[in-house]
Amino acid sequence: MNSIDKLTEFFQKFPGIGPRQAKRFAYYLLTRNKSYLIEFAKLVSELKNDVIECESCHRFFEKNRIDTATCDICRNPARDKSLLIIVSRDVDLENIERSHSYNGLYFILGGSVPILEKTPEQRIRQKDLQKTIEERGSKATLKEIILALNATPEGEHTGDYVETLLKEPAIKYGIRISHLGRGISTGTELEYSDSDTIKNALKNRS
Ligand SMILES: [Zn+2]
């Protein structure tokens, strides 16, 4: 296997990238000069040094020389600790933040659960989620969990799976579980929903 094929194989594993696009990426890099490639390789190799996973919401954030294990959202005292939105990925959180219509906290699952998945616990941060709900629930700070997942079959399946997981602690600690309201049309990924849509979906949650 030559370098182009190897690189194509890497790109092909990126979310939403097919074999043809992956090959185009590899050829694109070939058209760039050496210093661009060195800069690119450096960014990739150092990514994990500068970015860490928040131990509370599990989003990735840049340390920026601050010695902290939690991100700026989780550290912000003005955030409403009675609300927790559960999303699949970091991009979903970023999109909700961009809508400026939510002031609570988040939990990032780190993926979704495909229908017929035999080991769903390996697809999402299940143990971390259960621990978070148990901790917040026992402190009586958490009042509502909002499931904000993609309006796709896989997103809905993930929502059902997570809801089943959290049913028991929710009853035990009197936490309400709600879903984003209509407005996010079927088949849409949260990542591509505009701010108004997100705002309405949050307002009309049920
Ligand atoms: Zn955080």
PDB file of C-alpha atoms and ligand atoms in Angstrom:
ATOM      1  CA  MET A   1       0.000   0.000   0.000  1.00  0.00           C
ATOM      2  CA  ASN A   2       1.446   3.387  -0.964  1.00  0.00           C
ATOM      3  CA  SER A   3       1.300   6.644   1.063  1.00  0.00           C
ATOM      4  CA  ILE A   4      -1.719   7.980  -0.819  1.00  0.00           C
ATOM      5  CA  ASP A   5      -3.696   4.826  -0.105  1.00  0.00           C
ATOM      6  CA  LYS A   6      -2.679   4.858   3.547  1.00  0.00           C
ATOM      7  CA  LEU A   7      -3.681   8.497   3.965  1.00  0.00           C
ATOM      8  CA  THR A   8      -6.952   7.846   2.135  1.00  0.00           C
ATOM      9  CA  GLU A   9      -7.672   5.099   4.625  1.00  0.00           C
ATOM     10  CA  PHE A  10      -7.185   7.577   7.511  1.00  0.00           C
ATOM     11  CA  PHE A  11      -9.509  10.178   6.014  1.00  0.00           C
ATOM     12  CA  GLN A  12     -12.100   7.547   5.235  1.00  0.00           C
ATOM     13  CA  LYS A  13     -12.537   6.927   8.956  1.00  0.00           C
ATOM     14  CA  PHE A  14     -13.519  10.597   9.485  1.00  0.00           C
ATOM     15  CA  PRO A  15     -17.237  11.122  10.228  1.00  0.00           C
ATOM     16  CA  GLY A  16     -19.270  11.499   7.067  1.00  0.00           C
ATOM     17  CA  ILE A  17     -16.355  10.998   4.679  1.00  0.00           C
ATOM     18  CA  GLY A  18     -16.619   8.437   1.900  1.00  0.00           C
ATOM     19  CA  PRO A  19     -13.778   6.792  -0.062  1.00  0.00           C
ATOM     20  CA  ARG A  20     -13.880   9.298  -2.935  1.00  0.00           C
ATOM     21  CA  GLN A  21     -13.762  12.351  -0.702  1.00  0.00           C
ATOM     22  CA  ALA A  22     -11.002  10.727   1.325  1.00  0.00           C
ATOM     23  CA  LYS A  23      -8.930  10.297  -1.802  1.00  0.00           C
ATOM     24  CA  ARG A  24      -9.545  13.923  -2.787  1.00  0.00           C
ATOM     25  CA  PHE A  25      -8.203  15.035   0.607  1.00  0.00           C
ATOM     26  CA  ALA A  26      -5.059  12.980   0.098  1.00  0.00           C
ATOM     27  CA  TYR A  27      -4.487  14.468  -3.371  1.00  0.00           C
ATOM     28  CA  TYR A  28      -5.212  17.954  -2.051  1.00  0.00           C
ATOM     29  CA  LEU A  29      -2.399  17.595   0.460  1.00  0.00           C
ATOM     30  CA  LEU A  30      -0.089  16.611  -2.391  1.00  0.00           C
ATOM     31  CA  THR A  31      -0.723  19.959  -4.052  1.00  0.00           C
ATOM     32  CA  ARG A  32       0.385  21.895  -0.968  1.00  0.00           C
ATOM     33  CA  ASN A  33       3.947  22.907  -0.194  1.00  0.00           C
ATOM     34  CA  LYS A  34       6.155  21.298   2.401  1.00  0.00           C
ATOM     35  CA  SER A  35       5.746  23.959   5.113  1.00  0.00           C
ATOM     36  CA  TYR A  36       1.947  23.607   4.959  1.00  0.00           C
ATOM     37  CA  LEU A  37       2.258  19.857   5.461  1.00  0.00           C
ATOM     38  CA  ILE A  38       4.668  20.284   8.366  1.00  0.00           C
ATOM     39  CA  GLU A  39       2.278  22.765  10.041  1.00  0.00           C
ATOM     40  CA  PHE A  40      -0.642  20.410   9.443  1.00  0.00           C
ATOM     41  CA  ALA A  41       1.214  17.385  10.842  1.00  0.00           C
ATOM     42  CA  LYS A  42       2.345  19.431  13.857  1.00  0.00           C
ATOM     43  CA  LEU A  43      -1.228  20.519  14.653  1.00  0.00           C
ATOM     44  CA  VAL A  44      -2.453  16.947  14.435  1.00  0.00           C
ATOM     45  CA  SER A  45       0.354  15.546  16.570  1.00  0.00           C
ATOM     46  CA  GLU A  46      -0.033  18.213  19.267  1.00  0.00           C
ATOM     47  CA  LEU A  47      -3.821  18.267  19.364  1.00  0.00           C
ATOM     48  CA  LYS A  48      -4.066  16.057  22.416  1.00  0.00           C
ATOM     49  CA  ASN A  49      -1.461  18.064  24.338  1.00  0.00           C
ATOM     50  CA  ASP A  50      -3.436  21.291  24.229  1.00  0.00           C
ATOM     51  CA  VAL A  51      -6.946  19.921  24.335  1.00  0.00           C
ATOM     52  CA  ILE A  52      -8.322  17.899  27.212  1.00  0.00           C
ATOM     53  CA  GLU A  53     -11.652  16.316  28.026  1.00  0.00           C
ATOM     54  CA  CYS A  54     -13.701  18.109  30.698  1.00  0.00           C
ATOM     55  CA  GLU A  55     -14.118  15.719  33.615  1.00  0.00           C
ATOM     56  CA  SER A  56     -17.617  17.006  34.240  1.00  0.00           C
ATOM     57  CA  CYS A  57     -19.396  17.389  30.869  1.00  0.00           C
ATOM     58  CA  HIS A  58     -16.780  15.479  28.801  1.00  0.00           C
ATOM     59  CA  ARG A  59     -16.481  18.096  26.086  1.00  0.00           C
ATOM     60  CA  PHE A  60     -13.043  18.784  24.669  1.00  0.00           C
ATOM     61  CA  PHE A  61     -11.563  22.153  25.550  1.00  0.00           C
ATOM     62  CA  GLU A  62      -8.313  24.020  25.195  1.00  0.00           C
ATOM     63  CA  LYS A  63      -6.386  24.266  28.436  1.00  0.00           C
ATOM     64  CA  ASN A  64      -4.938  27.699  27.634  1.00  0.00           C
ATOM     65  CA  ARG A  65      -2.417  27.450  30.439  1.00  0.00           C
ATOM     66  CA  ILE A  66      -5.181  27.331  33.059  1.00  0.00           C
ATOM     67  CA  ASP A  67      -4.689  24.389  35.349  1.00  0.00           C
ATOM     68  CA  THR A  68      -8.183  22.984  35.465  1.00  0.00           C
ATOM     69  CA  ALA A  69      -9.964  19.716  34.855  1.00  0.00           C
ATOM     70  CA  THR A  70     -13.295  21.301  33.988  1.00  0.00           C
ATOM     71  CA  CYS A  71     -14.284  23.542  31.076  1.00  0.00           C
ATOM     72  CA  ASP A  72     -15.438  27.175  31.231  1.00  0.00           C
ATOM     73  CA  ILE A  73     -19.125  26.213  31.011  1.00  0.00           C
ATOM     74  CA  CYS A  74     -18.919  23.815  33.950  1.00  0.00           C
ATOM     75  CA  ARG A  75     -16.858  26.313  35.979  1.00  0.00           C
ATOM     76  CA  ASN A  76     -19.223  29.222  35.342  1.00  0.00           C
ATOM     77  CA  PRO A  77     -21.151  29.959  38.595  1.00  0.00           C
ATOM     78  CA  ALA A  78     -23.880  31.768  36.628  1.00  0.00           C
ATOM     79  CA  ARG A  79     -24.910  28.528  34.918  1.00  0.00           C
ATOM     80  CA  ASP A  80     -28.155  26.923  36.062  1.00  0.00           C
ATOM     81  CA  LYS A  81     -27.183  23.635  37.727  1.00  0.00           C
ATOM     82  CA  SER A  82     -30.748  22.363  37.811  1.00  0.00           C
ATOM     83  CA  LEU A  83     -30.722  21.759  34.030  1.00  0.00           C
ATOM     84  CA  LEU A  84     -28.647  19.216  32.135  1.00  0.00           C
ATOM     85  CA  ILE A  85     -28.764  18.754  28.378  1.00  0.00           C
ATOM     86  CA  ILE A  86     -27.551  15.458  26.984  1.00  0.00           C
ATOM     87  CA  VAL A  87     -26.081  15.617  23.470  1.00  0.00           C
ATOM     88  CA  SER A  88     -24.210  13.164  21.278  1.00  0.00           C
ATOM     89  CA  ARG A  89     -21.206  15.233  20.278  1.00  0.00           C
ATOM     90  CA  ASP A  90     -19.219  18.399  20.944  1.00  0.00           C
ATOM     91  CA  VAL A  91     -20.565  20.062  17.782  1.00  0.00           C
ATOM     92  CA  ASP A  92     -24.113  19.741  19.128  1.00  0.00           C
ATOM     93  CA  LEU A  93     -23.144  21.577  22.318  1.00  0.00           C
ATOM     94  CA  GLU A  94     -21.445  24.295  20.290  1.00  0.00           C
ATOM     95  CA  ASN A  95     -24.557  24.782  18.203  1.00  0.00           C
ATOM     96  CA  ILE A  96     -26.836  25.049  21.249  1.00  0.00           C
ATOM     97  CA  GLU A  97     -24.411  27.563  22.817  1.00  0.00           C
ATOM     98  CA  ARG A  98     -24.476  29.595  19.619  1.00  0.00           C
ATOM     99  CA  SER A  99     -28.274  29.929  19.919  1.00  0.00           C
ATOM    100  CA  HIS A 100     -27.887  31.741  23.299  1.00  0.00           C
ATOM    101  CA  SER A 101     -31.108  30.165  24.489  1.00  0.00           C
ATOM    102  CA  TYR A 102     -29.819  27.847  27.192  1.00  0.00           C
ATOM    103  CA  ASN A 103     -28.009  28.547  30.441  1.00  0.00           C
ATOM    104  CA  GLY A 104     -27.767  25.123  32.047  1.00  0.00           C
ATOM    105  CA  LEU A 105     -25.100  22.433  31.964  1.00  0.00           C
ATOM    106  CA  TYR A 106     -24.330  19.649  29.491  1.00  0.00           C
ATOM    107  CA  PHE A 107     -23.269  16.050  29.223  1.00  0.00           C
ATOM    108  CA  ILE A 108     -21.677  14.781  26.024  1.00  0.00           C
ATOM    109  CA  LEU A 109     -22.305  11.143  25.230  1.00  0.00           C
ATOM    110  CA  GLY A 110     -19.405  10.980  22.796  1.00  0.00           C
ATOM    111  CA  GLY A 111     -21.422   9.112  20.171  1.00  0.00           C
ATOM    112  CA  SER A 112     -24.794   7.552  19.503  1.00  0.00           C
ATOM    113  CA  VAL A 113     -26.293   4.079  19.642  1.00  0.00           C
ATOM    114  CA  PRO A 114     -27.104   2.522  16.257  1.00  0.00           C
ATOM    115  CA  ILE A 115     -30.279   0.457  16.054  1.00  0.00           C
ATOM    116  CA  LEU A 116     -29.493  -3.252  16.658  1.00  0.00           C
ATOM    117  CA  GLU A 117     -26.192  -2.378  18.350  1.00  0.00           C
ATOM    118  CA  LYS A 118     -25.183  -5.313  20.539  1.00  0.00           C
ATOM    119  CA  THR A 119     -22.844  -3.403  22.844  1.00  0.00           C
ATOM    120  CA  PRO A 120     -24.436   0.050  23.261  1.00  0.00           C
ATOM    121  CA  GLU A 121     -22.416   0.685  26.438  1.00  0.00           C
ATOM    122  CA  GLN A 122     -19.311   0.876  24.257  1.00  0.00           C
ATOM    123  CA  ARG A 123     -20.782   3.512  21.953  1.00  0.00           C
ATOM    124  CA  ILE A 124     -21.489   6.194  24.544  1.00  0.00           C
ATOM    125  CA  ARG A 125     -20.062   7.330  27.909  1.00  0.00           C
ATOM    126  CA  GLN A 126     -22.623   5.262  29.747  1.00  0.00           C
ATOM    127  CA  LYS A 127     -20.767   4.755  33.037  1.00  0.00           C
ATOM    128  CA  ASP A 128     -19.782   8.440  33.257  1.00  0.00           C
ATOM    129  CA  LEU A 129     -23.378   9.461  32.566  1.00  0.00           C
ATOM    130  CA  GLN A 130     -24.788   7.198  35.257  1.00  0.00           C
ATOM    131  CA  LYS A 131     -22.187   8.481  37.712  1.00  0.00           C
ATOM    132  CA  THR A 132     -22.976  12.118  36.874  1.00  0.00           C
ATOM    133  CA  ILE A 133     -26.735  11.668  37.320  1.00  0.00           C
ATOM    134  CA  GLU A 134     -26.233   9.755  40.558  1.00  0.00           C
ATOM    135  CA  GLU A 135     -23.950  12.472  41.962  1.00  0.00           C
ATOM    136  CA  ARG A 136     -26.047  15.449  40.899  1.00  0.00           C
ATOM    137  CA  GLY A 137     -29.275  13.680  41.819  1.00  0.00           C
ATOM    138  CA  SER A 138     -28.107  12.808  45.338  1.00  0.00           C
ATOM    139  CA  LYS A 139     -27.057  16.430  45.897  1.00  0.00           C
ATOM    140  CA  ALA A 140     -30.588  17.441  44.852  1.00  0.00           C
ATOM    141  CA  THR A 141     -29.218  20.072  42.470  1.00  0.00           C
ATOM    142  CA  LEU A 142     -30.501  18.483  39.267  1.00  0.00           C
ATOM    143  CA  LYS A 143     -34.180  18.986  38.424  1.00  0.00           C
ATOM    144  CA  GLU A 144     -34.401  18.284  34.695  1.00  0.00           C
ATOM    145  CA  ILE A 145     -32.546  16.275  32.069  1.00  0.00           C
ATOM    146  CA  ILE A 146     -33.170  17.408  28.484  1.00  0.00           C
ATOM    147  CA  LEU A 147     -32.451  14.869  25.757  1.00  0.00           C
ATOM    148  CA  ALA A 148     -31.194  16.830  22.761  1.00  0.00           C
ATOM    149  CA  LEU A 149     -30.397  14.196  20.169  1.00  0.00           C
ATOM    150  CA  ASN A 150     -30.590  14.145  16.397  1.00  0.00           C
ATOM    151  CA  ALA A 151     -34.051  13.810  14.859  1.00  0.00           C
ATOM    152  CA  THR A 152     -32.839  10.732  12.972  1.00  0.00           C
ATOM    153  CA  PRO A 153     -33.672   7.052  13.637  1.00  0.00           C
ATOM    154  CA  GLU A 154     -30.274   6.582  15.300  1.00  0.00           C
ATOM    155  CA  GLY A 155     -30.728   9.741  17.395  1.00  0.00           C
ATOM    156  CA  GLU A 156     -34.176   8.626  18.519  1.00  0.00           C
ATOM    157  CA  HIS A 157     -32.883   5.185  19.349  1.00  0.00           C
ATOM    158  CA  THR A 158     -30.082   6.751  21.401  1.00  0.00           C
ATOM    159  CA  GLY A 159     -32.654   8.884  23.226  1.00  0.00           C
ATOM    160  CA  ASP A 160     -34.755   5.821  24.067  1.00  0.00           C
ATOM    161  CA  TYR A 161     -31.708   3.944  25.261  1.00  0.00           C
ATOM    162  CA  VAL A 162     -30.513   6.807  27.485  1.00  0.00           C
ATOM    163  CA  GLU A 163     -34.007   7.374  28.865  1.00  0.00           C
ATOM    164  CA  THR A 164     -34.280   3.733  29.877  1.00  0.00           C
ATOM    165  CA  LEU A 165     -30.885   3.973  31.574  1.00  0.00           C
ATOM    166  CA  LEU A 166     -31.859   7.053  33.555  1.00  0.00           C
ATOM    167  CA  LYS A 167     -35.426   6.108  34.441  1.00  0.00           C
ATOM    168  CA  GLU A 168     -34.556   4.669  37.837  1.00  0.00           C
ATOM    169  CA  PRO A 169     -32.333   7.492  39.158  1.00  0.00           C
ATOM    170  CA  ALA A 170     -34.787  10.038  37.723  1.00  0.00           C
ATOM    171  CA  ILE A 171     -37.651   8.571  39.767  1.00  0.00           C
ATOM    172  CA  LYS A 172     -35.430   8.172  42.829  1.00  0.00           C
ATOM    173  CA  TYR A 173     -34.293  11.797  42.825  1.00  0.00           C
ATOM    174  CA  GLY A 174     -37.402  13.397  41.344  1.00  0.00           C
ATOM    175  CA  ILE A 175     -35.682  14.507  38.119  1.00  0.00           C
ATOM    176  CA  ARG A 176     -37.826  15.257  35.083  1.00  0.00           C
ATOM    177  CA  ILE A 177     -36.678  13.823  31.742  1.00  0.00           C
ATOM    178  CA  SER A 178     -37.734  15.916  28.742  1.00  0.00           C
ATOM    179  CA  HIS A 179     -37.145  15.944  24.990  1.00  0.00           C
ATOM    180  CA  LEU A 180     -36.543  18.778  22.580  1.00  0.00           C
ATOM    181  CA  GLY A 181     -39.848  19.889  21.112  1.00  0.00           C
ATOM    182  CA  ARG A 182     -40.930  19.760  17.515  1.00  0.00           C
ATOM    183  CA  GLY A 183     -39.360  22.301  15.245  1.00  0.00           C
ATOM    184  CA  ILE A 184     -36.313  20.217  14.581  1.00  0.00           C
ATOM    185  CA  SER A 185     -37.683  18.468  11.536  1.00  0.00           C
ATOM    186  CA  THR A 186     -37.370  14.742  11.125  1.00  0.00           C
ATOM    187  CA  GLY A 187     -34.084  13.645   9.654  1.00  0.00           C
ATOM    188  CA  THR A 188     -32.221  16.730  10.827  1.00  0.00           C
ATOM    189  CA  GLU A 189     -29.031  16.570  12.800  1.00  0.00           C
ATOM    190  CA  LEU A 190     -28.814  19.022  15.680  1.00  0.00           C
ATOM    191  CA  GLU A 191     -25.483  20.214  14.337  1.00  0.00           C
ATOM    192  CA  TYR A 192     -27.222  21.705  11.286  1.00  0.00           C
ATOM    193  CA  SER A 193     -30.194  23.269  13.057  1.00  0.00           C
ATOM    194  CA  ASP A 194     -30.254  27.066  13.165  1.00  0.00           C
ATOM    195  CA  SER A 195     -30.449  29.121  16.372  1.00  0.00           C
ATOM    196  CA  ASP A 196     -34.166  29.947  16.079  1.00  0.00           C
ATOM    197  CA  THR A 197     -35.041  26.293  15.606  1.00  0.00           C
ATOM    198  CA  ILE A 198     -33.023  25.323  18.671  1.00  0.00           C
ATOM    199  CA  LYS A 199     -34.562  28.128  20.693  1.00  0.00           C
ATOM    200  CA  ASN A 200     -38.088  26.947  19.801  1.00  0.00           C
ATOM    201  CA  ALA A 201     -37.252  23.308  20.355  1.00  0.00           C
ATOM    202  CA  LEU A 202     -35.978  24.147  23.848  1.00  0.00           C
ATOM    203  CA  LYS A 203     -38.982  26.287  24.657  1.00  0.00           C
ATOM    204  CA  ASN A 204     -41.383  23.603  23.457  1.00  0.00           C
ATOM    205  CA  ARG A 205     -39.679  20.697  25.139  1.00  0.00           C
ATOM    206  CA  SER A 206     -41.956  18.065  26.626  1.00  0.00           C
TER     207      SER A 206
HETATM  208 ZN    ZN B   1     -17.420  20.871  31.067  1.00  0.00          ZN
END
